[in-house]
Coordinates of C-alpha atoms and ligand atoms in Angstrom, one line a residue:
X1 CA -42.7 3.3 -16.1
X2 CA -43.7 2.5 -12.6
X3 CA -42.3 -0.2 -10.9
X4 CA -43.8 -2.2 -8.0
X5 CA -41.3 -4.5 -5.7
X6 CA -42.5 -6.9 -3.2
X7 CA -40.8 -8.7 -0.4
X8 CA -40.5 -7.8 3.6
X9 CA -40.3 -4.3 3.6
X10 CA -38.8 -1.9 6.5
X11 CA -39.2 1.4 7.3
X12 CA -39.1 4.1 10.4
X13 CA -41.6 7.0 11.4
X14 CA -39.3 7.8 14.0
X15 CA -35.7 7.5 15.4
X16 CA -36.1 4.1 17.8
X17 CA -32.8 5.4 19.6
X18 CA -34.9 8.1 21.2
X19 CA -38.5 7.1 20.5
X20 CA -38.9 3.1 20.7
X21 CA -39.0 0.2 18.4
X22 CA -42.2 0.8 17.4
X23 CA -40.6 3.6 15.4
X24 CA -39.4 0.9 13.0
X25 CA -42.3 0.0 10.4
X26 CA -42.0 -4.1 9.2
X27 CA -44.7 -5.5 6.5
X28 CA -44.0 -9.0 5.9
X29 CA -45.5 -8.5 2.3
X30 CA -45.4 -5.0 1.7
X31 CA -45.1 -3.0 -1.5
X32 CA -42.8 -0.3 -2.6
X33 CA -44.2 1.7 -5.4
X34 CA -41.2 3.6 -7.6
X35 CA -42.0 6.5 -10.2
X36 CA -39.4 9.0 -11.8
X37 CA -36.2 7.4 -9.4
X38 CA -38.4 8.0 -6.6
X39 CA -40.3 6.0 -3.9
X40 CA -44.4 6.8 -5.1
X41 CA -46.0 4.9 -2.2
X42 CA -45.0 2.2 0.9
X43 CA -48.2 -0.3 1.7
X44 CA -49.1 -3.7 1.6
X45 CA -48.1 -5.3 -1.9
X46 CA -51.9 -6.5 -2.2
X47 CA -53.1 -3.3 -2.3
X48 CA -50.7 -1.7 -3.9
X49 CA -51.0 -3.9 -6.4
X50 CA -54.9 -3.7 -7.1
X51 CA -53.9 0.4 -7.0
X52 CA -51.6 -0.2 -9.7
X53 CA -52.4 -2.7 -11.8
X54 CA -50.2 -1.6 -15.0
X55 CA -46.9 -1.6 -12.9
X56 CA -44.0 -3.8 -13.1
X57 CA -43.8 -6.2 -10.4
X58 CA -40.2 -7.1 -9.4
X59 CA -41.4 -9.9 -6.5
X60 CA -38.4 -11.0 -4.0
X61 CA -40.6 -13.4 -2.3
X62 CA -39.1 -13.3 1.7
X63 CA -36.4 -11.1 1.1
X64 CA -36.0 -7.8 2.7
X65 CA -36.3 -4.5 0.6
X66 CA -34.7 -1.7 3.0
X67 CA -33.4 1.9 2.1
X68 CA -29.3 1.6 0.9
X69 CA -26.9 1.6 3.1
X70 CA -25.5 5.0 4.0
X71 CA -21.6 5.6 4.9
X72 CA -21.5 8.8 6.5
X73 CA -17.1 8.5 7.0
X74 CA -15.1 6.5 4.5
X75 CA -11.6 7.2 2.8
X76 CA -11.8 6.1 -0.5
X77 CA -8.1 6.4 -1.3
X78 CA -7.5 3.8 1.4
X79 CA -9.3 1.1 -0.5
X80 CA -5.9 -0.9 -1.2
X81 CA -4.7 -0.9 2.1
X82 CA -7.2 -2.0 4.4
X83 CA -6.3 -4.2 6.9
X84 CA -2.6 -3.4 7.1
X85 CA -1.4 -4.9 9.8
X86 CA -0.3 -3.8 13.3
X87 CA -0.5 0.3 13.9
X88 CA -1.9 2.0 16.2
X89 CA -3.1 5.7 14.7
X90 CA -0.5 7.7 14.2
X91 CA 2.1 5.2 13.2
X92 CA -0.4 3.8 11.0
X93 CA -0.9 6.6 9.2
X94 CA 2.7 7.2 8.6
X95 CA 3.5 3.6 7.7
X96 CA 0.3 3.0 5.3
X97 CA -1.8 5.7 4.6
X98 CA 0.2 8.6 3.8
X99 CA 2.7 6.5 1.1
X100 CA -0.7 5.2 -0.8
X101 CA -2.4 9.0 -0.6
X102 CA 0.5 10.2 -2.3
X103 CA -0.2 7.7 -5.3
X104 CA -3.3 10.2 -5.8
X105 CA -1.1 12.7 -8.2
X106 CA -2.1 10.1 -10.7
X107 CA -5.5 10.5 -11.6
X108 CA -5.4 7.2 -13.6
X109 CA -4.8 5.8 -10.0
X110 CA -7.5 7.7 -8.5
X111 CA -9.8 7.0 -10.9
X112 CA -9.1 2.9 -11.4
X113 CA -9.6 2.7 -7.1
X114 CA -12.3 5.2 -7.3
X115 CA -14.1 2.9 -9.7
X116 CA -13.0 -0.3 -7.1
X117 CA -14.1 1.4 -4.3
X118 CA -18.0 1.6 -5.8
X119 CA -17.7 -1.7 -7.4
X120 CA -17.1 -2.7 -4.0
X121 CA -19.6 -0.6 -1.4
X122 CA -22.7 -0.9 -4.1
X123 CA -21.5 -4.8 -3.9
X124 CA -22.8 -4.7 0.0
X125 CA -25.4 -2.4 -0.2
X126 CA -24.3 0.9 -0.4
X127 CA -26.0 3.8 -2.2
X128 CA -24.5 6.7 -0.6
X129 CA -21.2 7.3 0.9
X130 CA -19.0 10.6 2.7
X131 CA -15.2 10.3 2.1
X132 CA -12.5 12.1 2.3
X133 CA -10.2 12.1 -0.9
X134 CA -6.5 13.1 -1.3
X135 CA -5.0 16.6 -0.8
X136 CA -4.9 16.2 -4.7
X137 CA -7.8 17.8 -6.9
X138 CA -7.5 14.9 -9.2
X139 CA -8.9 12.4 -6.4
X140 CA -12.0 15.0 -6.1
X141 CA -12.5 15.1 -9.8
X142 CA -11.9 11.2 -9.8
X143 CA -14.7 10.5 -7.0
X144 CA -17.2 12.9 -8.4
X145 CA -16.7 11.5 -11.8
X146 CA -17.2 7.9 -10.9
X147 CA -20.3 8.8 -8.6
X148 CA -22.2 10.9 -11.5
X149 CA -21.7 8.2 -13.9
X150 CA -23.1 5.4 -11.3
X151 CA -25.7 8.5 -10.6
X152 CA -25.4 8.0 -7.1
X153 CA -25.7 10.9 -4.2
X154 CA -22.5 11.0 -2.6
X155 CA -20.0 13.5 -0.6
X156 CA -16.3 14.0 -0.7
X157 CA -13.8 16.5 0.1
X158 CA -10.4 17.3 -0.6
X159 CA -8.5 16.4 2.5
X160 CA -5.9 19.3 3.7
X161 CA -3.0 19.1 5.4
X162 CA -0.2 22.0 5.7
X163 CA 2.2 20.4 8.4
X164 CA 2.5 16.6 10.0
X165 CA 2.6 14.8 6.2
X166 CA 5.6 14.0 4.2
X167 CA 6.7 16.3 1.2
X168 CA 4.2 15.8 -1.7
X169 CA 1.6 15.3 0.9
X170 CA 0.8 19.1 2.1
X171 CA -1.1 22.0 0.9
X172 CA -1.0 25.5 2.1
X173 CA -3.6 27.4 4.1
X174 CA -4.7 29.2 0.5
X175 CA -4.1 26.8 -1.7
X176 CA -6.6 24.5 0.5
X177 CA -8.9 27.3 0.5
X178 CA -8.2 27.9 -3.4
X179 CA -8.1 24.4 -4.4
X180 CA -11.3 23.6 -2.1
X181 CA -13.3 26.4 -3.4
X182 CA -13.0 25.9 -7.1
X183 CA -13.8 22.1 -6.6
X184 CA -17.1 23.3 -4.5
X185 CA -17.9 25.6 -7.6
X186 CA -17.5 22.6 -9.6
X187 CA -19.3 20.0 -8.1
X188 CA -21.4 21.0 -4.8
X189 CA -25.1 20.1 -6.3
X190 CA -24.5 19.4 -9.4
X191 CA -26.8 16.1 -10.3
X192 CA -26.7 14.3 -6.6
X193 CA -23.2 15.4 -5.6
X194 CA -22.3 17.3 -2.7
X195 CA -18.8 18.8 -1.8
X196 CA -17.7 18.7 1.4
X197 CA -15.2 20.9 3.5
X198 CA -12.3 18.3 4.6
X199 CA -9.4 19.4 6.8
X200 CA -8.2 15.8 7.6
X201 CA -7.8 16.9 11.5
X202 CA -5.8 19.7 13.8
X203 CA -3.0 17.7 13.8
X204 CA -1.9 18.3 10.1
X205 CA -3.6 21.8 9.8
X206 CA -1.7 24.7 11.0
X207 CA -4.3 27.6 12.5
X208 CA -3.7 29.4 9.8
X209 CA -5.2 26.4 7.2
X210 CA -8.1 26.0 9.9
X211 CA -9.1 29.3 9.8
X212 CA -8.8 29.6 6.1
X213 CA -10.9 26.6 5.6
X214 CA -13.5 28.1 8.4
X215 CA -13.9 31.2 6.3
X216 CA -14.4 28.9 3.5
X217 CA -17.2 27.2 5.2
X218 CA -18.8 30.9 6.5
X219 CA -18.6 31.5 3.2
X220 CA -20.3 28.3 1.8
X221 CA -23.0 27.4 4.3
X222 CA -24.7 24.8 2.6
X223 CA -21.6 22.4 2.6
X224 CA -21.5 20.0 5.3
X225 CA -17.4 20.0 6.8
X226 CA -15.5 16.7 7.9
X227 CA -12.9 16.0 10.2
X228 CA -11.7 13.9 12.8
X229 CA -11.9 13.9 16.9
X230 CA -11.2 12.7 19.4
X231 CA -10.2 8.8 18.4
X232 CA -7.1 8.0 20.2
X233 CA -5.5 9.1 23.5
X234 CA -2.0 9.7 22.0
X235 CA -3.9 11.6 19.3
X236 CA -5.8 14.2 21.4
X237 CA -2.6 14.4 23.6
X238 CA -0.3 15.8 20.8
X239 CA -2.9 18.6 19.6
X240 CA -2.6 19.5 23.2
X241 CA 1.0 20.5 22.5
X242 CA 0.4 21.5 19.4
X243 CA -2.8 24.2 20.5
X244 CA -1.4 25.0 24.1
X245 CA -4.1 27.8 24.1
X246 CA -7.3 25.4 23.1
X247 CA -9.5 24.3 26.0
X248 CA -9.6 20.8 24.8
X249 CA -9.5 18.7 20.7
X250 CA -13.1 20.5 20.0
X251 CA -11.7 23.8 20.4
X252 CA -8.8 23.5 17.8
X253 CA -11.9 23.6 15.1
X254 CA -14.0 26.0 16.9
X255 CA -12.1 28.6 17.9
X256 CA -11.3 28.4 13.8
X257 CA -15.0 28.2 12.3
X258 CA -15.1 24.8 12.3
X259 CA -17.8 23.6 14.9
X260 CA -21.5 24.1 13.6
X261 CA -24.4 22.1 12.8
X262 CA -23.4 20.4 9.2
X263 CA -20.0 19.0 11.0
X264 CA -19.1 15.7 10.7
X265 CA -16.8 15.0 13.6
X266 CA -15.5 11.6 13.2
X267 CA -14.7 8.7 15.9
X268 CA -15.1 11.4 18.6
X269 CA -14.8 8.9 21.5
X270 CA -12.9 10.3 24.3
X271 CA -14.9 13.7 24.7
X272 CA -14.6 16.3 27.9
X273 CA -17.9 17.3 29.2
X274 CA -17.2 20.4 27.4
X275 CA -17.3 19.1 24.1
X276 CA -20.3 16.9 24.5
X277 CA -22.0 19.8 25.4
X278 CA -21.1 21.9 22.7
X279 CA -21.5 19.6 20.4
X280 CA -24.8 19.1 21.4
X281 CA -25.5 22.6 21.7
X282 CA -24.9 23.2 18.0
X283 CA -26.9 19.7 17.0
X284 CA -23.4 18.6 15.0
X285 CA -23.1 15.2 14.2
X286 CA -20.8 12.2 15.7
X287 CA -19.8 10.1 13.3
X288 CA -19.3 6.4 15.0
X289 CA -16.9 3.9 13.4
X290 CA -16.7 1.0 15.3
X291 CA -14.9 -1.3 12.6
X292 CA -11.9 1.2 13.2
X293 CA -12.2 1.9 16.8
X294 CA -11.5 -2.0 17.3
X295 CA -8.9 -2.6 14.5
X296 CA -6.9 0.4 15.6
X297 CA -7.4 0.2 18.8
X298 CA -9.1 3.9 19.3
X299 CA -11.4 2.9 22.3
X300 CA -15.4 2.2 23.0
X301 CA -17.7 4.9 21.5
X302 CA -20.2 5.9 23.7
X303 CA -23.3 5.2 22.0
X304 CA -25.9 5.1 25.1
X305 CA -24.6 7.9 26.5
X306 CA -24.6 10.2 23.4
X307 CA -27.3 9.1 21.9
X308 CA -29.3 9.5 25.4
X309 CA -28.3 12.8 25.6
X310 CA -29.5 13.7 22.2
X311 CA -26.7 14.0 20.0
X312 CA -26.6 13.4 16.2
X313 CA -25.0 10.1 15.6
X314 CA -24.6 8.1 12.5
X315 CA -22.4 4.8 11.3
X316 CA -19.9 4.6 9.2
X317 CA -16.9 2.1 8.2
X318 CA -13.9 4.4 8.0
X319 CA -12.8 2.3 5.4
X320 CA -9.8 2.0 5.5
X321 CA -9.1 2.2 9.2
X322 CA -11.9 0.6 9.7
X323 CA -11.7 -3.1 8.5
X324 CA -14.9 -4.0 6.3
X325 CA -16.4 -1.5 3.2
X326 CA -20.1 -3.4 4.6
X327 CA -22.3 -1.6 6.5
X328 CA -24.0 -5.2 7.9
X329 CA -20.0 -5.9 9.6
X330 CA -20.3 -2.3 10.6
X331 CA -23.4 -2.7 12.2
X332 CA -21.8 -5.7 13.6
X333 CA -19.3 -4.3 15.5
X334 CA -21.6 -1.1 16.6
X335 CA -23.4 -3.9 18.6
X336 CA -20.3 -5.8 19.8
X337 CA -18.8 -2.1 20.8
X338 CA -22.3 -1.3 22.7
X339 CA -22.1 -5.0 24.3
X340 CA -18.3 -4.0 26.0
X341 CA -20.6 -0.7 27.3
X342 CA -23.3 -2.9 28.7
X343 CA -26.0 -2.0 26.3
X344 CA -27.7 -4.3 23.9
X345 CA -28.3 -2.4 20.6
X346 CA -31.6 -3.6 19.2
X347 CA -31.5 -4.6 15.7
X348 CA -34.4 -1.6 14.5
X349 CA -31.4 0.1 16.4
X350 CA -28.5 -0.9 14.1
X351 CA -30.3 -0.7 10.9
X352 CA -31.8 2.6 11.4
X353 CA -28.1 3.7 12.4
X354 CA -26.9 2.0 9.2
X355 CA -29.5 3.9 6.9
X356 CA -31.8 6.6 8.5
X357 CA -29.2 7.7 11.0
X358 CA -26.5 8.0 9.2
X359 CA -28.4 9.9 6.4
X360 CA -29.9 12.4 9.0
X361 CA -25.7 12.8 10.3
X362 CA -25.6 14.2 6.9
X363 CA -28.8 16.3 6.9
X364 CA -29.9 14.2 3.9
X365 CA -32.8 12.5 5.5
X366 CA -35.0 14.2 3.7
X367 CA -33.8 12.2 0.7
X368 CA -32.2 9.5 1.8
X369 CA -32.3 6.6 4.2
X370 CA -35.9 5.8 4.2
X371 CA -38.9 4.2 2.9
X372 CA -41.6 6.8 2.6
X373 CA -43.1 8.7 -0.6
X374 CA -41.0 11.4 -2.0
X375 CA -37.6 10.0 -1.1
X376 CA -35.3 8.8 -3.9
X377 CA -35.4 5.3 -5.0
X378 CA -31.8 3.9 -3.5
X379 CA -32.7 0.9 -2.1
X380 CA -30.7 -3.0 -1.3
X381 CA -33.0 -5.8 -1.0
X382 CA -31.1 -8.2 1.5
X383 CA -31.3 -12.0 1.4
X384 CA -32.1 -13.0 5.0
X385 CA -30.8 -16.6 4.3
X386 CA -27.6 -16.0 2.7
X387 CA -25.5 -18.6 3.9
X388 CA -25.9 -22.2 5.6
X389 CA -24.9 -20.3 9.0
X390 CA -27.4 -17.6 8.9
X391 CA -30.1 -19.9 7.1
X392 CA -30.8 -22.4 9.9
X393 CA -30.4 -19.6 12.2
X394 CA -33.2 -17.5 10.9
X395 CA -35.4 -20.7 10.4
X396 CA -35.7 -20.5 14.4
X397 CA -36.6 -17.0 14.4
X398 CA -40.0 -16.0 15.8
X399 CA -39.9 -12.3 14.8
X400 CA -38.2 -10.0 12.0
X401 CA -35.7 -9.0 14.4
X402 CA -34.8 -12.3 15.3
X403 CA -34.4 -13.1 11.2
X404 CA -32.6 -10.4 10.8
X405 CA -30.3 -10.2 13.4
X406 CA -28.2 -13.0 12.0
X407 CA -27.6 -11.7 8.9
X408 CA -26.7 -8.1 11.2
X409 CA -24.0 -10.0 13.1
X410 CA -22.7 -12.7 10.3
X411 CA -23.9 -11.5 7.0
X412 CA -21.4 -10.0 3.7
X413 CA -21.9 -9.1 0.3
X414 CA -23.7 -12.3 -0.4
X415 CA -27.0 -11.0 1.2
X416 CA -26.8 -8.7 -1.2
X417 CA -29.7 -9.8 -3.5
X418 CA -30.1 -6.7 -5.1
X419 CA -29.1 -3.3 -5.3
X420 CA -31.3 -0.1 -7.1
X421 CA -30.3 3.7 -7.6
X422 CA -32.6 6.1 -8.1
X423 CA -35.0 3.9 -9.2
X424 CA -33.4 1.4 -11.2
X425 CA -31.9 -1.7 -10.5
X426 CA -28.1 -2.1 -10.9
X427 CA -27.6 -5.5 -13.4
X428 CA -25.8 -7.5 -10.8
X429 CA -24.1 -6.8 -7.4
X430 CA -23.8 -9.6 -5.6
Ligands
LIG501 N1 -7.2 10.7 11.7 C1 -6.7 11.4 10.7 N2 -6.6 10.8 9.5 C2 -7.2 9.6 9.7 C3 -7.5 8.5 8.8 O1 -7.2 8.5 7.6 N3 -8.1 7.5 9.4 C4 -8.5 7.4 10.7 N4 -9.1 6.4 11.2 N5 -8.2 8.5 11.6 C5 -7.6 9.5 11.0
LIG502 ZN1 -11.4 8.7 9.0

């Protein structure tokens, strides 16, 4: 069966960071032509239609059909406690985060939020997510699980730790390695899954776990590895005491196989020269979350800067440190984050951060995260009139930007209209 939607489409032929807005591609009747979970064609719907005139039309009149969303740094485990109130980092992690990970043992707990936490993200839009799990196998198994049977393309990891976490919360440096590795063999490629190296950050690693999860990486190239740097000032000054002999945060993972070009280094806000550079050097990707930078109280990601410089970025919520599962509030905040920094993200900017970017973070954008032919078929059709706010707003706009920024800055699940996986539509989301 071929399908055939219609609406306002958008798409990119470039990055409009680096390259422009006229990198972003808008058809105010365009046509997305699906066949076998995958996008066939992207043209005008007229003539896609006389092309095809035995394919199923879906027709969502003014709405806008875009790629999904793409999360490239959640924590699924922390889907009950998001916004818990009044930590800063560390404290936070202790007080909130560490007590619910520890509930992961269960794997009829990890398995009833793991099934929450997609109800939740496909409810605003998003196909494809990265998160970190537990340091228990039975939170990979109960991510992976969920995510085949939604057949989404998704990435997790199970999080390490070996020091820094309470009893019942730490690994060793080869049981990581053991317990990693057999979950790799289990579930790196298998239908659209992909495992992902996870040391949660230096902090609650010893060297020896860094180094044993390095090796692991050498060892399994095609992995991409997560962790985090860099996000608060208190943060970076403890690895300093506890990795007198490091140069600075960056240096904790590299000097231990863990800096390369499939990292994900999250938040990574208060950088040295020397790590910007390096990190540049060896095309790794920054992983901006400014939902969590505010609601923590990490500090303004430097998106001009980086992004000026040439550095890999993409978006993601850090649920839950970061306040909203929706990439549109995420997207929100980049801009408001940007604002405080005295530049004015363009809304081609935030989307393509939202979708493209953060899909190319992940060295999926080959797959993922656009509209062209041969991609895969995840896509949310967004309902630029959602609410009475947004709707009289966008009835003054003059241009797609200025229709869609509303919904950017003040739109939720309900401009959801629809959501498809690989090439089917999911019954309802929103
Ligand atoms: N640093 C180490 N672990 C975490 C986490 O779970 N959330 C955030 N925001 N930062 C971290
Ligand atoms: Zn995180």
């Amino acid at each position: 069966m071929t399908d055939l939607l219609i609406g306002q489409t958008l798409s990119f032929s470039g990055n409009p960071m680096t390259e422009g807005i006229a990198a972003a591609r808008h058809s105010a009747r365009g046509g997305l032509l699906i066949e076998g979970g995958k996008i066939a064609a992207v043209g005008e719907a007229d003539d896609l239609r006389r092309a095809h005139p035995d394919a199923r039309v879906t027709d969502y009149g003014d709405a806008l059909i875009s790629a999904g969303f793409v999360d490239a740094h959640a924590h699924y485990p922390q889907t009950a406690i998001i916004a818990s109130w009044g930590k800063r980092l560390i404290d936070w992690l202790n007080a909130y985060t560490f007590p619910e990970e520890m509930r992961f043992s269960d794997p009829a707990h990890a398995a009833g939020i793991a099934a929450r936490y997609f109800d939740l993200t496909l409810s605003m839009g998003t196909t494809t997510v990265c998160s970190y799990c537990t340091i228990h196998p039975e939170s990979v198994d109960a991510f992976f699980t969920e995510a085949q049977r939604r057949g989404l393309r998704a990435y997790a990891g199970k999080t390490c730790m070996d020091r820094n976490a309470p009893d019942g919360l730490r690994d060793t440096p080869q049981s990581a390695h053991d317990d990693s590795r057999r979950l790799l063999q289990k579930w790196h490629g298998v239908d659209r899954l992909s495992y992902v190296i996870t040391p949660r950050f230096s902090p609650t690693s010893t060297p020896e776990q860094l180094s044993a999860l390095g090796a692991l990486w050498a060892e399994n190239p095609s992995c991409l590895m997560q962790t985090h740097l860099s996000e608060q000032t208190d943060e970076i000054a403890w690895v300093k005491s506890l990795y007198p002999s490091a140069r600075d945060y960056l240096d904790t993972y590299e000097a231990h196989g863990l800096l390369g070009p499939g990292g994900l280094y999250g938040h990574a806000i208060h950088l040295e020269p020397r790590e910007r550079d390096r990190l540049r050097e060896v095309d790794a990707s920054l992983i901006h979350c400014p939902t969590s930078n505010t609601f923590i109280g990490s500090g303004l990601f430097d998106m001009d800067g980086l992004s000026a410089s040439g550095h890999r970025i993409g978006l993601a919520t850090d649920t839950g440190g970061g306040s909203s599962f929706s990439m549109l509030r995420t997207m929100a905040a980049a801009y408001e984050i940007a604002q405080l920094r005295h530049r004015a993200l363009h809304p081609a900017e935030l989307w393509w951060l939202a979708t493209e970017g953060a899909a190319r973070a992940l060295r999926a954008d080959d797959r993922i995260g656009n509209l062209a032919p041969g991609m895969e078929a995840d896509l949310v059709v967004i309902d630029l009139a959602s609410t009475p706010a947004i709707a009289q707003r966008a009835a003054r706009a003059g241009d797609i930007w200025e229709a869609l920024f509303p919904t950017i800055m003040m739109g939720d699940d309900r401009a959801i209209r629809s959501v498809w996986i690989a090439g089917r539509p999911l019954p309802k989301t929103a």
